[in-house]
Tab-separated table of C-alpha atoms in Angstrom:
chain	number	residue	atom	x	y	z
B	4	MET	CA	-59.512	-81.475	-42.627
B	5	THR	CA	-59.811	-79.764	-39.279
B	6	SER	CA	-62.147	-76.797	-38.736
B	7	GLU	CA	-59.263	-74.736	-37.451
B	8	LEU	CA	-57.346	-75.217	-40.735
B	9	GLU	CA	-60.353	-74.488	-42.860
B	10	GLU	CA	-61.026	-71.260	-40.941
B	11	LYS	CA	-57.480	-70.091	-41.336
B	12	LEU	CA	-57.390	-70.820	-45.051
B	13	ARG	CA	-60.910	-69.731	-45.917
B	14	ASP	CA	-59.994	-66.236	-47.143
B	15	LEU	CA	-56.536	-67.107	-48.511
B	16	ASN	CA	-57.160	-65.698	-51.989
B	17	ILE	CA	-58.505	-62.389	-50.652
B	18	SER	CA	-55.659	-61.333	-48.319
B	19	ASN	CA	-52.075	-62.387	-48.861
B	20	THR	CA	-50.591	-60.115	-46.157
B	21	ILE	CA	-48.327	-61.881	-43.674
B	22	SER	CA	-46.612	-60.726	-40.460
B	23	SER	CA	-43.187	-59.820	-42.071
B	24	LEU	CA	-44.288	-56.460	-43.200
B	25	GLU	CA	-44.526	-57.398	-46.851
B	26	THR	CA	-46.870	-59.335	-49.118
B	27	PHE	CA	-46.471	-62.972	-49.640
B	28	PRO	CA	-47.636	-64.545	-52.934
B	29	ASN	CA	-50.270	-67.250	-52.930
B	30	LEU	CA	-48.893	-69.449	-55.714
B	31	CYS	CA	-50.338	-72.823	-54.676
B	32	ASP	CA	-53.203	-74.230	-56.716
B	33	LEU	CA	-53.055	-77.668	-55.188
B	34	PRO	CA	-55.965	-79.032	-53.099
B	35	LEU	CA	-55.374	-78.343	-49.424
B	36	GLU	CA	-55.393	-82.043	-48.612
B	37	ILE	CA	-52.441	-82.448	-50.956
B	38	VAL	CA	-50.556	-79.556	-49.415
B	39	GLU	CA	-51.091	-81.110	-46.031
B	40	MET	CA	-49.830	-84.444	-47.137
B	41	ILE	CA	-46.677	-82.740	-48.627
B	42	VAL	CA	-45.906	-80.772	-45.588
B	43	GLU	CA	-46.385	-83.709	-43.138
B	44	ARG	CA	-43.509	-85.512	-45.085
B	45	LEU	CA	-40.964	-82.753	-44.937
B	46	ASP	CA	-38.130	-82.543	-42.411
B	47	LEU	CA	-37.334	-79.379	-40.497
B	48	ARG	CA	-35.212	-77.888	-43.137
B	49	GLY	CA	-37.773	-78.675	-45.872
B	50	ARG	CA	-40.517	-76.932	-43.881
B	51	VAL	CA	-38.489	-73.778	-43.664
B	52	ILE	CA	-38.133	-73.792	-47.481
B	53	ALA	CA	-41.764	-74.694	-48.140
B	54	GLY	CA	-43.001	-71.918	-45.894
B	55	ARG	CA	-41.350	-69.370	-48.202
B	56	VAL	CA	-43.135	-70.640	-51.310
B	57	CYS	CA	-46.585	-69.219	-50.608
B	58	LYS	CA	-48.988	-68.418	-47.760
B	59	THR	CA	-50.795	-71.705	-48.119
B	60	PHE	CA	-47.608	-73.691	-47.193
B	61	ARG	CA	-46.783	-71.123	-44.559
B	62	ILE	CA	-50.063	-71.574	-42.709
B	63	MET	CA	-49.944	-75.376	-43.170
B	64	THR	CA	-46.437	-75.514	-41.662
B	65	ASP	CA	-47.520	-73.426	-38.719
B	66	LEU	CA	-50.616	-75.541	-37.948
B	67	LEU	CA	-48.847	-78.987	-38.351
B	68	GLY	CA	-45.969	-77.997	-36.123
B	69	THR	CA	-42.504	-79.393	-36.521
B	70	PRO	CA	-41.533	-82.960	-37.550
B	71	ARG	CA	-39.076	-83.141	-34.659
B	72	ARG	CA	-38.306	-80.817	-31.833
B	73	CYS	CA	-36.093	-77.764	-32.558
B	74	ASP	CA	-33.705	-78.063	-29.609
B	75	ASP	CA	-30.794	-75.787	-30.730
B	76	LEU	CA	-31.279	-72.217	-31.911
B	77	LYS	CA	-28.503	-69.651	-32.557
B	78	ILE	CA	-29.188	-66.220	-33.876
B	79	THR	CA	-26.939	-63.328	-34.865
B	80	ILE	CA	-28.499	-59.864	-35.490
B	81	GLY	CA	-26.493	-57.124	-37.261
B	82	PRO	CA	-27.227	-53.899	-38.962
B	83	GLU	CA	-26.766	-55.323	-42.492
B	84	ARG	CA	-26.904	-59.090	-42.163
B	85	SER	CA	-28.341	-61.521	-39.745
B	86	GLN	CA	-28.168	-65.319	-39.411
B	87	VAL	CA	-30.121	-68.110	-37.696
B	88	ILE	CA	-28.840	-71.673	-37.153
B	89	ILE	CA	-31.673	-74.120	-36.490
B	90	ASN	CA	-30.446	-77.581	-35.289
B	91	GLY	CA	-27.291	-77.003	-37.394
B	92	TYR	CA	-29.092	-75.682	-40.451
B	93	THR	CA	-27.961	-72.100	-41.343
B	94	ILE	CA	-30.099	-69.388	-42.902
B	95	ASP	CA	-28.632	-65.952	-43.868
B	96	TYR	CA	-30.560	-62.745	-44.108
B	97	LYS	CA	-29.651	-59.415	-45.791
B	98	ARG	CA	-31.142	-55.981	-44.945
B	99	PRO	CA	-33.391	-54.820	-47.889
B	100	GLU	CA	-32.653	-51.574	-49.613
B	101	GLY	CA	-34.527	-48.574	-48.316
B	102	GLU	CA	-34.218	-45.034	-46.837
B	103	ASN	CA	-35.792	-45.947	-43.522
B	104	ASP	CA	-33.108	-47.923	-41.758
B	105	GLU	CA	-35.319	-49.128	-38.834
B	106	GLU	CA	-38.112	-50.381	-41.114
B	107	CYS	CA	-35.630	-52.172	-43.345
B	108	ARG	CA	-34.041	-53.905	-40.353
B	109	LYS	CA	-37.480	-54.896	-39.128
B	110	ILE	CA	-38.287	-56.465	-42.425
B	111	MET	CA	-35.077	-58.560	-42.232
B	112	ILE	CA	-35.829	-59.523	-38.617
B	113	GLY	CA	-39.422	-60.325	-39.559
B	114	LYS	CA	-38.325	-62.773	-42.224
B	115	MET	CA	-36.051	-64.521	-39.699
B	116	LEU	CA	-38.803	-64.813	-37.158
B	117	ASP	CA	-41.250	-66.142	-39.857
B	118	ASP	CA	-38.731	-68.906	-40.493
B	119	PHE	CA	-37.802	-70.122	-36.983
B	120	LEU	CA	-40.883	-69.373	-34.723
B	121	PRO	CA	-43.117	-72.059	-36.355
B	122	LEU	CA	-40.349	-74.559	-35.744
B	123	ILE	CA	-40.243	-74.239	-31.942
B	124	ASN	CA	-42.638	-76.453	-30.020
B	125	ASP	CA	-44.501	-74.598	-27.308
B	126	CYS	CA	-41.752	-71.861	-27.172
B	127	GLN	CA	-39.278	-74.371	-25.475
B	128	LEU	CA	-35.672	-74.931	-26.416
B	129	ASN	CA	-32.805	-76.912	-24.977
B	130	PHE	CA	-30.155	-74.473	-26.171
B	131	PHE	CA	-30.581	-70.810	-27.153
B	132	SER	CA	-27.750	-68.451	-28.210
B	133	ALA	CA	-28.324	-64.793	-29.229
B	134	ARG	CA	-25.674	-62.380	-30.449
B	135	PHE	CA	-26.368	-58.709	-31.094
B	136	ASP	CA	-23.823	-56.631	-33.097
B	137	ASP	CA	-25.113	-53.215	-32.219
B	138	TYR	CA	-27.525	-51.506	-29.811
B	139	LEU	CA	-30.226	-50.829	-32.394
B	140	SER	CA	-30.261	-54.426	-33.635
B	141	ASN	CA	-30.903	-55.538	-30.077
B	142	ILE	CA	-33.748	-53.158	-29.477
B	143	LEU	CA	-35.498	-53.734	-32.846
B	144	PHE	CA	-35.220	-57.484	-32.593
B	145	HIS	CA	-36.843	-57.502	-29.224
B	146	ASP	CA	-39.617	-55.113	-30.338
B	147	VAL	CA	-40.542	-57.256	-33.331
B	148	PHE	CA	-40.278	-60.525	-31.409
B	149	GLN	CA	-42.650	-59.285	-28.655
B	150	GLU	CA	-45.215	-58.461	-31.303
B	151	ARG	CA	-45.303	-62.156	-32.441
B	152	SER	CA	-44.488	-64.474	-29.528
B	153	LYS	CA	-44.511	-65.050	-25.874
B	154	PRO	CA	-41.133	-65.487	-24.146
B	155	LEU	CA	-39.063	-68.483	-24.955
B	156	LYS	CA	-38.039	-71.118	-22.367
B	157	ALA	CA	-34.446	-72.459	-22.707
B	158	HIS	CA	-32.384	-74.806	-20.525
B	159	THR	CA	-29.183	-73.140	-21.672
B	160	LEU	CA	-29.097	-69.434	-22.512
B	161	ILE	CA	-26.052	-67.665	-24.120
B	162	CYS	CA	-26.127	-63.913	-24.420
B	163	LYS	CA	-23.541	-62.115	-26.664
B	164	GLY	CA	-23.087	-58.494	-27.424
B	165	PHE	CA	-20.825	-55.432	-27.708
B	166	HIS	CA	-23.260	-53.427	-25.500
B	167	HIS	CA	-24.495	-54.263	-22.055
B	168	THR	CA	-28.101	-54.336	-23.334
B	169	HIS	CA	-27.610	-57.792	-24.712
B	170	ARG	CA	-28.841	-58.851	-21.372
B	171	PHE	CA	-32.333	-57.573	-22.339
B	172	ILE	CA	-32.772	-61.199	-23.456
B	173	GLU	CA	-33.570	-62.290	-19.952
B	174	THR	CA	-36.366	-59.710	-19.450
B	175	ARG	CA	-37.908	-59.434	-22.978
B	176	LEU	CA	-37.055	-62.565	-24.990
B	177	VAL	CA	-36.649	-65.485	-22.539
B	178	ASP	CA	-38.545	-66.429	-19.393
B	179	TRP	CA	-35.941	-65.458	-16.828
B	180	ALA	CA	-36.629	-68.429	-14.504
B	181	SER	CA	-36.268	-71.145	-17.252
B	182	PRO	CA	-32.485	-71.331	-17.816
B	183	ARG	CA	-30.328	-73.642	-15.651
B	184	PHE	CA	-27.139	-72.508	-17.238
B	185	ARG	CA	-26.289	-69.080	-18.522
B	186	GLU	CA	-23.366	-67.443	-20.284
B	187	TYR	CA	-22.755	-63.768	-20.842
B	188	HIS	CA	-20.266	-62.832	-23.546
B	189	GLN	CA	-19.383	-59.059	-23.248
B	190	MET	CA	-17.406	-58.553	-26.496
B	191	GLU	CA	-14.851	-55.886	-27.348
B	192	LYS	CA	-13.405	-55.351	-30.832
B	193	GLN	CA	-9.553	-55.276	-31.092
B	194	ALA	CA	-7.052	-55.008	-33.942
B	195	ASP	CA	-6.834	-57.594	-36.733
B	196	ASP	CA	-10.456	-58.793	-36.380
B	197	ILE	CA	-9.726	-60.162	-32.882
B	198	ILE	CA	-12.573	-60.022	-30.370
B	199	LYS	CA	-11.870	-59.900	-26.640
B	200	VAL	CA	-14.634	-61.624	-24.505
B	201	ASN	CA	-15.334	-61.126	-20.901
B	202	LEU	CA	-17.073	-64.525	-20.266
B	203	ARG	CA	-19.272	-65.009	-17.290
B	204	LYS	CA	-20.813	-68.434	-16.713
B	205	ILE	CA	-23.559	-69.143	-14.164
B	206	GLN	CA	-24.729	-72.574	-13.228
B	207	CYS	CA	-27.995	-72.799	-11.418
B	208	SER	CA	-27.928	-75.126	-8.343
B	209	GLY	CA	-31.093	-73.959	-6.488
B	210	ILE	CA	-34.708	-75.086	-6.929
B	211	MET	CA	-37.887	-73.238	-7.755
B	212	PRO	CA	-39.327	-70.691	-6.890
B	213	ASN	CA	-35.851	-69.136	-6.151
B	214	PRO	CA	-33.415	-71.105	-8.341
B	215	TRP	CA	-30.802	-68.325	-8.461
B	216	LEU	CA	-30.384	-67.864	-4.705
B	217	GLN	CA	-27.816	-70.616	-5.051
B	218	ASP	CA	-25.463	-70.733	-8.083
B	219	THR	CA	-21.973	-71.219	-9.296
B	220	VAL	CA	-20.337	-68.326	-11.063
B	221	THR	CA	-17.091	-68.330	-13.058
B	222	GLU	CA	-15.435	-65.417	-14.970
B	223	THR	CA	-12.671	-65.622	-17.530
B	224	ILE	CA	-11.214	-63.676	-20.446
B	225	LYS	CA	-11.246	-65.297	-23.881
B	226	TYR	CA	-10.361	-64.242	-27.470
B	227	PHE	CA	-11.536	-65.289	-30.923
B	228	ARG	CA	-11.127	-63.983	-34.406
B	229	GLU	CA	-14.295	-62.644	-36.148
B	230	GLY	CA	-15.733	-65.359	-38.353
B	231	GLN	CA	-14.232	-68.162	-36.106
B	232	GLU	CA	-16.544	-67.659	-33.142
B	233	ASP	CA	-16.508	-71.360	-32.288
B	234	ILE	CA	-12.798	-71.175	-31.365
B	235	TYR	CA	-12.170	-69.354	-28.026
B	236	VAL	CA	-8.565	-69.207	-26.799
B	237	ASP	CA	-6.866	-67.850	-23.538
B	238	GLU	CA	-4.565	-65.320	-25.217
B	239	PRO	CA	-4.846	-63.146	-28.339
B	240	ASN	CA	-1.562	-64.624	-29.855
B	241	LEU	CA	-3.134	-68.050	-29.760
B	242	VAL	CA	-6.012	-67.055	-32.083
B	243	PRO	CA	-5.893	-69.100	-35.328
B	244	PRO	CA	-4.915	-67.187	-38.502
B	245	LYS	CA	-7.408	-65.801	-40.829
B	246	LYS	CA	-9.064	-68.251	-43.198
B	247	GLN	CA	-7.805	-67.855	-46.796
């Protein structure tokens, strides 16, 4: 076993506090060599689940990295519920009960970050999409993220929000120079759960150190029904009916 692993796990039974603003149980009595063997054989989905069992598995998952590259990450941050989709695997989160709204939201966000940050190799992604359903969710997510990680690098970046601050992603969450393709989805709620989207696409065609001096920009208006975000249409009357 590596000295780095031994150092991180030395005081495991003394302090069980992890970064998600809550205590995490240490329920694993297995020899660490066995834990390492188990985690090495888990796929990406399995490591997310194992990391929730106890701090021993969490640390082992962090140290061993991912079984394969996490290329595709989509997050949705709301006041009551949030969601992350990692390489097609969906995890939902619910805001815990409590009087302090900001702290409760931070706990929800912290749990999400605990799940997906260890699965990203060297902070690099091929595709990253982030949607913020309100202003405070945007601010709190970035605050908690910056406490735990350096900026991500993504080839394709998609920013979605109902408030112009969804573009904070470029300055606080993602290395601004890394994306070669960007989309901005400025959303507006309409009747019957229909969302109007001012869609702006930017294709980088320049080279470093000034890749954005030359680019191709297109702007269109699209519509979708809430809960069917993968189906964009050109007119509101073309939006599919609500799912029964």
